[in-house]
Amino acid sequence: MLLSSLDIERCDLNIQINRNNHHTDQFSDPHNLIVRRGQTFSITLHLKPGSEEFNLGETTFSLIVETGPAPKDESDIQVSFPLTCTIVDTDWSAMAYADPSNAVSVIINSSPNAPVGLYSLTLDQDGQKTRLGQFILLFNAWCEKDAVYMDGEERGEYVLKDYGLIYRGSPTQIKGLPWNFAQYEPEVLDICLKILGEKPRFALDTDQDYSKGDPIYVARLLSAVINSNDDRGVVVGEWYNFDGGVHPGTWTGSGEILHKWAESGPVRYGQCWVFAAISCTVFRALGIPCRVVTNFGSAHDSDASLVIENIYDEDGKRISDDSVWNFHVWVECWMMRPDLEEGFNGWQVSDPTPQETSEGIYCCGPVSQKAVKEGELTTKYDAAFVFAEVNADYLDCILMSDGRLVKKGGSTKLIGKHISTKAVGVDERKDITHEYKYPEGSEEERRVFEKAKHHNKLEKSGEEPGLHLKIKLTEEMTLGSDFVVNALLTNNCMDVRNCVFQFSAKAVCYNGKKGEECCFTSDKVELSPGEEKHYSLKVEYNKYGPVITADRLIKLSAVVIDKTTVDISTAERTIILDEPDIEIKLLGDIQVNNPVTAELTLLNPLPEPLQDCSFTAVGAGLTDSKPIIIKIGTVPPKEEAKASVEFTPTSAGSKVLLISFDSDKLKNIKLHIDIDVKE
């Protein structure tokens, strides 16, 4: 029987219907077909007048899909598949039926394991090929056969949400930083696909496009190429000197950073929350569920000992290199782990901040969150490093003049506190510490440390320490003010102690690295049994103001050493100086295409002028996704900075407006408000 051919006039990709069905309708470019793998989509072939009608069995054709720079059959990035009577949901397949009005409807199913990226679609009739168009294929958290499948309402948060909160601060002062992930902004998806095409040194194989279907590979790749340490990554990390770039705290969203990278290469500068936020944007844009996680009291264990050694000399000066970050931010991505033993599916830790190398490059993860909790330190990838970040012990040591390192007391409770992420559906913090570690002192915790062979775990002796220090905060501590902090030294011994005491305040970065000292007092003291001694330290703005960083952190450190008995006691507190609030008042009816004015006010709390002051406003669907910057110059001491920002909403629904204030001495003051835009 002679098979008939179709004479095609045009192909309709049914973009709007398909995008609605595939949860991709929020992406900004309405002319691109964006679908998720493992799920059917439809196209319509409109035939020329006089063309033969489509009859199943009499008319046949194949479809060819191609992706990658040089598609080839053996790499599984060029696939040809014929029409079948039914859809095969485990592979590429297609079925067709005649439509009224001289058309053919074609239902196409993509493989749930297919590489993600930009595809071309071609119709083949016995070698006569007709290009039908192109489409973008993403991971599919709604498809049970996809390795990133996630059940329930969490998909709406971890895949579709383009706004979030990133938690920063200290264990006692946790604050959410609003962030616009911006995955739906114009060109951002294309940039994310470009990032996916980067080749880190561990992936220089010729068939790298095939790996783009593997979320494990994608997660490892992103942890390497979001930072620029080894390659042409997205963001340059910097913690001290920000000349020639943007201070990391200035950023309010991922869109501007990604556009800058696409235009001119690595963007200066970022710190951990910026790396994590960019990573989250790319994961969500590609369809992999992702959330941003903050670990308070995060250990940077540089020698893999699972112990942070707080080493002092005999005079109380700290000389150790290991650091404890006030907080550290990474991401978790959701996926199956067929490369690991059973039980390690689900959330995987991926950390793009360049801290230590893994397999020779700066990347970390993905490692199963469950493997970290269970102490499976040999699990791929980098389980031991992440385990130390949330579980390392804090040990006080004295380096004696004769070279001996005397290990004394410490704490098992300072590391891995209040591990936090944004809750699903609400702007509230969710504590997920229990997902990373068992309760301190529990049988499960002891079992995990036995498995991890952590022989340096501190045992509580049950005895009261000989010397005891405690730092007390007695006043509100606002940026620009002077305040007093106190230390209480107690001798719990039965004999007299002759000690060296030091009490200091230093400006620090959030990663625990100490800056310049701003206040200091010391004493040589004799303490009788049971005696207490109080010390006060006045922290003055004229001393801390010139050295404090944009993190507004001051580290209080007290140490007392008895050289005779080689006894030591330490106390540390990190305080975050309170910042002024931005006040906002909205004027006008908040509806689509109607101008709205936001009146902004902030009080300068400092006893000196603020220079180069500006307000920035940005919001998806509010400011055309571009920041609006209002420069207001100099604001005198104790006076208000004022500005008016006008924006015109472009779409209806719940929106978030992000406001930030910046100046030479007062940086990174943020505010976010929810706005309901009417039609």
XYZ file of C-alpha atoms in Angstrom:
679
model
C 0.000 0.000 0.000
C 1.323 3.426 -0.964
C 1.471 5.705 2.074
C 0.286 9.298 1.680
C 2.183 12.396 2.739
C 0.988 15.557 4.435
C 1.372 18.930 2.745
C 1.917 21.193 5.779
C 1.144 24.908 5.642
C 2.158 25.789 9.218
C 2.601 24.306 12.688
C 0.894 25.667 15.794
C 2.844 24.800 18.966
C -0.221 25.575 21.128
C 2.100 27.573 23.362
C -0.380 29.006 25.857
C -2.292 25.755 26.430
C 0.873 23.711 26.795
C 2.513 26.220 29.129
C -0.557 26.295 31.357
C -0.563 22.505 31.552
C 3.165 22.360 32.310
C 3.263 25.091 35.004
C 5.485 27.281 32.825
C 3.034 30.081 32.071
C 4.827 32.566 34.351
C 7.973 32.708 32.203
C 8.018 36.136 30.587
C 8.502 35.355 26.891
C 5.029 34.353 25.625
C 6.427 33.196 22.268
C 8.542 30.313 23.590
C 7.159 26.840 24.100
C 8.402 25.710 27.525
C 7.421 22.215 28.685
C 8.480 19.715 31.331
C 9.846 16.286 30.587
C 7.825 13.084 31.034
C 4.567 14.903 30.267
C 2.589 15.145 27.031
C 2.200 18.322 25.008
C 0.282 18.930 21.805
C 0.973 20.591 18.477
C -1.360 21.197 15.541
C -0.296 20.721 11.915
C -2.376 22.913 9.614
C -2.501 21.455 6.096
C -2.508 23.337 2.824
C -5.798 23.495 0.904
C -6.173 20.372 -1.199
C -3.753 18.348 0.925
C -4.650 14.748 1.540
C -6.406 14.151 4.851
C -4.626 12.407 7.681
C -5.677 8.777 8.096
C -4.038 6.664 10.777
C -2.382 3.710 9.085
C -2.361 5.379 5.675
C -0.426 8.508 6.646
C 2.715 8.133 8.662
C 5.690 10.218 9.723
C 8.397 10.372 12.366
C 9.409 13.190 14.654
C 13.007 14.171 15.407
C 14.040 16.111 18.508
C 17.573 17.467 18.847
C 19.441 19.375 21.535
C 23.038 20.341 22.172
C 25.653 22.054 19.992
C 26.318 18.925 17.878
C 23.473 16.401 18.288
C 24.295 12.796 17.558
C 22.306 9.580 17.941
C 24.783 7.789 20.180
C 24.642 10.511 22.831
C 20.862 10.272 23.070
C 20.539 13.994 22.310
C 19.065 13.334 18.881
C 15.998 11.119 19.004
C 13.739 9.986 16.160
C 10.451 8.301 17.000
C 7.463 7.220 14.869
C 3.761 7.567 15.470
C 2.237 4.900 17.703
C -1.300 3.998 18.670
C -0.757 4.941 22.297
C 1.638 7.141 24.255
C 4.623 5.448 25.905
C 5.218 7.385 29.124
C 8.768 6.105 29.691
C 10.280 7.405 26.454
C 9.814 9.786 23.556
C 6.612 8.863 21.734
C 3.817 10.433 19.695
C 0.302 9.768 18.456
C -1.873 11.740 16.041
C -5.463 12.144 14.933
C -7.306 14.181 12.314
C -8.760 17.500 13.383
C -11.643 19.348 11.758
C -10.696 22.242 9.511
C -8.005 20.367 7.591
C -5.543 19.889 10.490
C -3.735 17.142 12.395
C -3.329 17.101 16.192
C -0.116 15.478 17.415
C 0.387 14.453 21.044
C 4.070 14.194 22.035
C 5.514 12.686 25.187
C 9.108 13.395 26.189
C 11.296 10.958 28.074
C 11.285 11.570 31.863
C 15.082 11.121 31.703
C 15.747 13.394 28.728
C 18.447 16.077 28.916
C 16.978 19.505 29.640
C 17.638 22.402 27.314
C 16.603 23.934 24.009
C 15.288 21.428 21.434
C 14.419 21.627 17.763
C 11.401 19.677 16.484
C 11.381 18.265 12.958
C 8.844 16.154 11.022
C 10.274 13.432 8.771
C 8.205 11.915 5.935
C 10.377 9.303 4.214
C 13.407 11.600 4.299
C 11.497 14.764 3.500
C 12.036 16.896 6.590
C 9.974 19.856 7.732
C 11.156 21.991 10.652
C 8.184 22.562 12.978
C 9.757 24.814 15.592
C 11.642 24.624 18.866
C 10.885 24.194 22.544
C 12.622 24.305 25.928
C 12.463 21.138 28.028
C 12.746 21.358 31.831
C 12.839 18.931 34.743
C 9.381 17.927 35.984
C 8.608 17.783 39.705
C 5.018 16.808 38.770
C 6.061 13.613 36.940
C 6.454 10.511 39.110
C 8.999 9.021 36.708
C 11.254 12.093 36.863
C 14.144 11.889 39.356
C 13.113 15.277 40.801
C 9.480 14.309 41.447
C 8.046 15.930 44.576
C 4.590 15.313 45.959
C 2.252 17.923 47.398
C 2.007 21.691 47.703
C 5.736 22.138 48.358
C 6.299 22.216 44.587
C 4.564 25.579 44.458
C 7.175 26.990 46.846
C 10.326 25.163 45.791
C 9.858 25.281 41.999
C 7.405 28.056 41.145
C 8.008 30.724 43.804
C 10.138 33.592 42.481
C 10.556 35.345 45.817
C 11.906 34.230 49.171
C 13.604 35.047 52.451
C 17.246 34.266 53.200
C 18.030 34.151 56.903
C 21.091 35.911 58.264
C 22.340 37.248 61.599
C 23.222 35.231 64.672
C 21.526 32.432 66.645
C 19.935 35.028 68.933
C 19.226 37.663 66.252
C 17.842 35.981 63.136
C 16.503 38.202 60.374
C 15.078 37.338 56.956
C 16.586 39.057 53.925
C 14.039 39.421 51.091
C 15.290 38.140 47.742
C 13.855 38.199 44.227
C 14.903 34.928 42.571
C 13.653 36.361 39.267
C 13.525 33.102 37.288
C 10.616 34.425 35.206
C 12.256 37.693 34.183
C 13.037 38.203 30.476
C 16.055 36.200 29.275
C 16.785 34.687 32.713
C 15.791 31.155 31.648
C 18.032 31.468 28.582
C 20.904 32.571 30.847
C 20.294 29.608 33.161
C 20.523 27.272 30.170
C 23.752 29.009 29.201
C 25.118 28.332 32.694
C 24.099 24.700 32.274
C 26.265 24.631 29.159
C 29.397 25.701 31.034
C 32.072 23.008 31.322
C 33.743 22.747 34.725
C 37.012 20.863 34.764
C 35.416 17.679 36.119
C 33.006 17.475 33.155
C 35.112 17.870 30.025
C 33.650 14.754 28.439
C 32.337 14.942 24.887
C 28.903 13.669 25.865
C 28.247 16.281 28.532
C 24.785 17.106 27.158
C 23.582 13.642 28.092
C 24.431 14.432 31.719
C 22.085 17.413 31.581
C 19.289 14.957 32.170
C 20.856 13.853 35.457
C 20.002 16.191 38.367
C 23.003 14.874 40.326
C 25.333 16.079 37.571
C 23.458 19.379 37.291
C 23.735 20.018 41.038
C 27.464 19.278 41.052
C 27.990 21.462 38.000
C 26.102 24.404 39.521
C 28.071 24.246 42.775
C 31.199 24.652 40.621
C 30.157 27.284 38.072
C 28.133 29.649 40.267
C 31.467 30.712 41.815
C 34.310 31.906 39.577
C 37.279 30.343 41.369
C 38.106 27.711 38.745
C 36.417 28.952 35.610
C 34.253 31.648 34.086
C 31.707 31.307 36.879
C 28.879 33.683 37.650
C 30.006 35.456 40.834
C 33.377 36.482 42.273
C 33.596 35.937 46.026
C 35.003 38.714 48.217
C 34.806 39.356 51.963
C 37.035 42.383 52.531
C 37.901 44.705 49.626
C 34.974 45.598 47.364
C 36.719 48.085 45.098
C 35.808 47.644 41.460
C 32.511 45.925 42.145
C 29.237 45.886 44.086
C 29.140 45.189 47.817
C 27.433 41.779 48.252
C 24.876 43.248 50.633
C 23.627 45.653 47.969
C 22.050 42.977 45.771
C 18.299 42.415 46.165
C 17.766 39.729 43.541
C 19.309 37.347 41.035
C 18.143 38.965 37.791
C 20.643 41.827 37.633
C 23.549 39.526 38.524
C 22.643 36.955 35.863
C 22.254 39.615 33.175
C 25.629 41.122 34.069
C 27.274 37.694 33.838
C 25.702 36.984 30.447
C 26.915 40.335 29.127
C 30.440 40.555 30.521
C 31.435 37.507 32.574
C 32.003 37.012 36.331
C 30.193 39.561 38.488
C 31.914 41.283 41.407
C 31.045 40.566 44.268
C 29.177 37.912 46.228
C 29.175 36.154 49.579
C 27.498 32.960 50.696
C 23.876 34.121 50.520
C 24.434 35.561 47.025
C 25.993 32.319 45.758
C 23.111 30.344 47.284
C 20.421 32.662 45.924
C 21.802 32.520 42.370
C 22.001 28.736 42.647
C 18.382 28.592 43.829
C 17.287 30.714 40.864
C 18.952 28.357 38.379
C 17.619 25.205 40.066
C 14.054 26.530 40.105
C 14.276 27.855 36.553
C 15.409 24.415 35.352
C 12.597 22.745 37.315
C 14.530 21.154 40.197
C 12.903 21.831 43.603
C 15.247 23.979 45.678
C 15.317 25.886 48.963
C 17.862 28.202 50.573
C 19.173 27.036 53.972
C 21.078 28.964 56.656
C 23.241 27.313 59.313
C 23.965 29.523 62.334
C 27.302 28.832 63.997
C 28.724 27.147 60.902
C 32.124 25.500 61.294
C 34.800 25.845 58.626
C 36.848 22.777 59.437
C 39.930 23.283 57.269
C 41.787 20.118 58.377
C 38.854 17.641 58.458
C 39.362 16.991 62.196
C 35.695 17.679 63.088
C 37.066 19.964 65.818
C 37.361 23.757 65.755
C 40.391 24.502 67.902
C 40.205 27.861 69.639
C 43.935 28.244 70.368
C 45.330 30.928 72.691
C 48.864 31.741 73.767
C 49.708 32.039 77.465
C 48.760 35.732 77.468
C 45.248 35.074 76.139
C 45.842 36.098 72.511
C 43.954 33.933 70.029
C 46.169 32.415 67.304
C 44.069 29.655 65.638
C 43.101 29.475 61.953
C 39.852 27.447 61.960
C 36.808 29.686 61.870
C 33.180 29.532 62.887
C 30.973 31.546 60.559
C 28.271 33.536 62.300
C 26.036 32.037 59.646
C 26.545 30.240 56.370
C 24.053 29.805 53.537
C 23.746 26.954 51.050
C 20.924 25.341 49.080
C 19.163 22.013 49.134
C 17.833 20.454 45.935
C 15.349 17.586 45.797
C 16.127 14.438 43.805
C 16.539 10.680 43.754
C 20.032 9.304 44.443
C 20.283 5.992 42.567
C 24.085 6.263 42.906
C 23.813 5.836 46.703
C 22.476 3.118 48.934
C 18.777 3.082 49.737
C 17.412 5.789 52.017
C 19.340 8.809 50.751
C 16.776 10.265 48.336
C 15.183 13.651 49.009
C 16.968 16.856 49.989
C 20.589 17.123 48.857
C 22.978 19.802 50.146
C 24.729 21.800 47.420
C 27.061 24.653 48.371
C 28.413 26.969 45.639
C 30.399 29.187 48.039
C 34.103 28.536 47.372
C 35.463 27.337 50.739
C 37.483 24.170 50.117
C 38.196 22.129 46.992
C 36.410 18.880 46.148
C 38.055 16.582 43.608
C 40.415 19.457 42.834
C 37.870 22.229 42.191
C 35.843 24.605 44.329
C 32.490 22.892 44.649
C 30.539 21.054 47.339
C 27.804 18.451 46.996
C 25.294 17.278 46.251
C 25.280 15.253 49.457
C 22.228 13.643 51.002
C 20.903 15.550 53.992
C 20.025 12.172 55.529
C 23.618 10.965 55.084
C 24.806 14.019 57.009
C 22.351 13.315 59.817
C 23.384 9.659 59.988
C 27.112 10.433 59.971
C 27.805 8.570 56.728
C 30.956 10.566 56.050
C 32.120 8.645 52.978
C 28.915 9.381 51.062
C 29.236 11.272 47.768
C 29.779 14.191 47.653
C 31.628 15.974 50.519
C 29.609 14.511 53.389
C 32.430 14.948 55.908
C 32.772 18.682 55.234
C 29.028 19.354 55.565
C 28.848 17.118 58.656
C 31.553 19.248 60.311
C 29.704 22.466 59.409
C 26.780 21.424 61.589
C 28.428 19.098 64.133
C 32.047 20.078 64.829
C 33.113 20.544 68.456
C 34.532 23.795 69.774
C 37.678 23.181 71.814
C 39.714 25.680 73.875
C 43.489 25.117 73.806
C 46.566 26.857 75.213
C 49.816 26.881 73.251
C 52.483 26.886 75.937
C 55.807 28.670 75.549
C 57.541 25.273 75.430
C 55.458 24.258 72.372
C 52.950 22.019 74.161
C 49.313 22.309 73.062
C 47.156 21.816 76.133
C 43.529 20.982 75.318
C 41.085 22.174 77.927
C 37.331 22.770 78.032
C 35.080 23.679 75.166
C 31.569 23.140 73.906
C 29.611 20.679 71.825
C 26.672 23.082 71.484
C 27.987 26.118 69.580
C 27.965 24.641 66.073
C 24.906 24.000 63.899
C 22.282 26.167 65.597
C 18.811 27.078 64.326
C 19.292 25.723 60.796
C 16.654 27.715 58.939
C 14.715 28.008 55.697
C 11.598 29.852 54.577
C 8.388 27.999 55.405
C 6.105 26.846 52.589
C 3.470 29.375 51.607
C 4.177 31.964 54.322
C 6.936 34.485 55.086
C 7.993 32.697 58.252
C 11.147 30.908 59.343
C 11.125 27.121 59.550
C 13.697 25.494 61.829
C 15.055 22.317 60.207
C 17.919 21.586 62.625
C 16.319 18.216 63.402
C 16.705 17.253 59.733
C 20.505 17.596 60.033
C 21.277 16.296 63.512
C 19.820 14.398 66.435
C 19.264 16.189 69.777
C 22.459 16.903 71.699
C 23.153 14.115 74.194
C 20.593 11.690 72.770
C 21.308 8.007 72.103
C 20.902 8.634 68.380
C 23.530 11.388 68.478
C 26.003 9.104 70.251
C 25.298 6.386 67.686
C 25.988 8.785 64.826
C 29.278 9.930 66.282
C 30.341 6.347 66.855
C 29.596 5.656 63.200
C 31.476 8.786 62.163
C 34.432 7.664 64.299
C 34.559 11.085 65.860
C 37.012 10.252 68.639
C 37.518 13.899 69.575
C 33.969 14.271 70.863
C 34.036 16.098 74.182
C 32.736 14.231 77.185
C 31.072 16.120 79.977
C 32.950 15.313 83.132
C 30.184 16.449 85.429
C 32.642 18.657 87.303
C 32.273 22.414 87.555
C 35.067 24.227 85.706
C 37.709 25.884 87.862
C 37.253 29.312 86.290
C 34.054 30.494 84.676
C 33.325 33.482 82.453
C 30.025 34.909 81.302
C 29.293 37.929 79.109
C 26.182 39.955 79.918
C 24.447 42.475 77.672
C 22.600 45.156 79.591
C 21.552 47.809 77.091
C 19.999 48.209 73.675
C 22.785 48.292 71.132
C 21.908 50.526 68.190
C 24.259 51.477 65.408
C 25.574 54.956 66.189
C 25.191 54.712 69.963
C 27.645 54.042 72.796
C 26.869 51.076 75.045
C 28.327 49.034 77.897
C 28.847 45.278 78.065
C 29.851 43.286 81.129
C 31.789 40.148 81.965
C 31.451 38.093 85.148
C 34.486 36.061 86.261
C 33.953 33.380 88.916
C 36.462 31.139 90.709
C 34.718 27.813 91.357
C 37.879 26.228 92.789
C 38.720 25.485 96.385
C 41.985 27.415 96.144
C 43.225 30.875 95.200
C 43.795 31.504 91.493
C 46.183 34.047 89.945
C 44.973 34.799 86.438
C 45.437 36.907 83.342
C 42.113 38.355 82.132
C 41.319 40.000 78.772
C 38.058 41.485 77.514
C 37.810 42.898 73.981
C 35.407 44.012 71.270
C 36.279 43.609 67.591
C 34.473 44.374 64.377
C 34.007 41.085 62.511
C 32.704 39.746 59.240
C 29.860 37.241 59.273
C 32.335 34.475 58.369
C 33.989 34.852 61.780
C 37.130 36.594 60.566
C 38.038 39.297 63.058
C 38.712 42.826 61.937
C 40.133 45.704 63.899
C 39.852 45.907 67.655
C 37.696 48.774 68.892
C 37.720 48.282 72.682
C 39.984 46.389 75.090
C 40.646 45.939 78.793
C 42.875 43.527 80.693
C 43.746 42.676 84.273
C 45.997 40.494 86.377
C 43.710 39.271 89.108
C 43.870 37.125 92.240
C 40.619 35.339 92.992
C 39.793 33.662 96.291
C 37.667 30.481 96.305
C 34.096 31.344 95.261
C 34.989 34.975 94.515
C 33.338 36.839 91.655
C 34.693 39.839 89.801
C 32.776 42.114 87.456
C 34.293 43.892 84.463
C 32.713 46.520 82.234
C 33.680 47.498 78.714
C 32.367 50.683 77.115
C 31.940 50.314 73.364
C 31.960 53.776 71.800
C 30.841 54.725 68.304
C 33.881 56.923 67.676
C 35.993 53.752 68.032
C 33.824 51.087 66.364
C 32.263 53.329 63.708
C 35.385 53.626 61.509
C 36.052 49.847 61.526
C 32.657 48.137 61.591
C 31.652 46.277 58.433
C 28.335 46.373 56.598
C 27.391 43.238 58.574
C 27.139 45.459 61.699
C 28.732 42.719 63.808
C 30.825 43.167 66.945
C 32.469 40.141 68.561
C 32.872 40.295 72.337
C 35.587 37.985 73.614
C 36.591 37.335 77.199
C 39.371 34.948 78.212
C 40.989 34.135 81.542
C 44.070 31.935 81.915
C 45.773 30.554 84.999
C 49.300 29.775 83.800
C 50.138 27.802 86.941
C 47.361 25.231 86.586
C 47.042 25.703 82.799
C 43.356 26.396 83.230
C 41.365 28.459 80.743
C 37.849 29.799 80.446
C 36.439 31.725 77.524
C 33.206 33.471 76.649
C 32.174 34.950 73.312
C 29.102 36.813 72.118
C 28.487 38.241 68.676
C 26.120 41.176 68.670
C 24.349 42.653 65.679
C 23.827 46.363 66.123
C 20.201 47.348 65.591
C 19.574 49.135 62.313
C 17.012 51.858 61.561
C 13.751 50.853 59.875
C 12.573 52.000 56.469
C 9.052 53.394 56.607
C 6.872 53.216 53.502
C 3.542 54.739 52.534
C 1.781 53.801 49.290
C -0.314 56.418 47.486
C -2.789 55.701 44.686
C -5.029 52.814 43.650
C -2.936 49.670 43.315
C -4.111 48.197 40.032
C -2.661 47.174 36.686
C -1.289 50.061 34.571
C -2.081 52.617 37.281
C 0.907 54.613 38.640
C 1.597 54.119 42.357
C 3.839 56.310 44.511
C 5.810 54.920 47.446
C 6.952 57.515 49.988
C 10.089 56.274 51.767
C 11.623 57.487 55.034
C 14.629 56.414 57.108
C 16.177 58.111 60.168
C 19.948 58.555 60.168
C 20.910 57.159 63.613
C 24.555 58.199 63.410
C 26.142 61.270 65.022
C 27.633 62.160 61.624
C 26.286 62.783 58.113
C 25.536 60.008 55.644
C 26.976 60.547 52.159
C 25.876 59.139 48.786
C 22.454 58.084 50.095
C 19.996 56.274 47.854
C 16.820 54.217 47.946
C 16.247 51.308 45.544
C 12.891 49.713 44.755
C 12.360 46.551 42.718
C 9.577 44.017 42.307
C 8.469 41.503 39.688
C 5.313 42.789 38.018
C 5.757 46.171 39.723
C 8.917 47.847 38.438
C 9.247 45.947 35.163
C 11.687 43.725 37.103
C 14.280 46.511 36.939
C 15.524 48.384 40.010
C 14.433 51.988 40.412
C 17.207 53.977 42.108
C 16.579 57.349 43.733
C 19.723 59.219 44.808
C 19.271 61.759 47.589
C 22.829 62.837 48.424
C 23.738 63.799 51.997
C 21.585 63.263 55.096
C 22.655 65.175 58.254
C 23.034 63.358 61.608
C 19.794 62.363 63.347
C 17.714 63.597 60.390
C 15.481 61.703 57.980
C 16.314 60.469 54.497
C 13.227 60.875 52.290
C 12.382 59.849 48.730
C 9.394 59.122 46.501
C 9.393 56.228 44.057
C 6.789 55.863 41.320
C 6.075 52.520 39.689
C 3.333 51.087 37.489
C 2.172 47.483 38.100
C 2.066 45.427 34.914
C 0.244 42.322 36.151
C -2.402 41.475 38.731
C -2.049 39.295 41.801
C 0.120 39.098 44.898
C 3.443 40.903 44.422
C 6.423 41.754 46.611
C 8.098 45.169 46.606
C 11.707 45.169 47.846
C 13.127 48.435 49.207
C 16.762 48.999 50.185
C 18.736 51.953 51.517
C 22.428 52.473 50.911
C 25.047 55.093 51.849
C 28.726 55.363 52.676
C 28.375 54.484 56.390
C 24.981 52.770 56.548
C 24.480 49.980 54.030
C 22.113 47.199 53.105
C 19.016 48.295 55.031
C 16.153 46.230 53.583
C 12.377 46.168 53.663
C 9.826 44.089 51.784
C 6.063 44.487 51.637
C 3.360 42.365 50.030
C 1.188 44.208 47.502
C -2.106 42.925 46.086
C -2.502 44.347 42.580
C -6.050 44.505 41.243
C -7.043 44.122 37.598
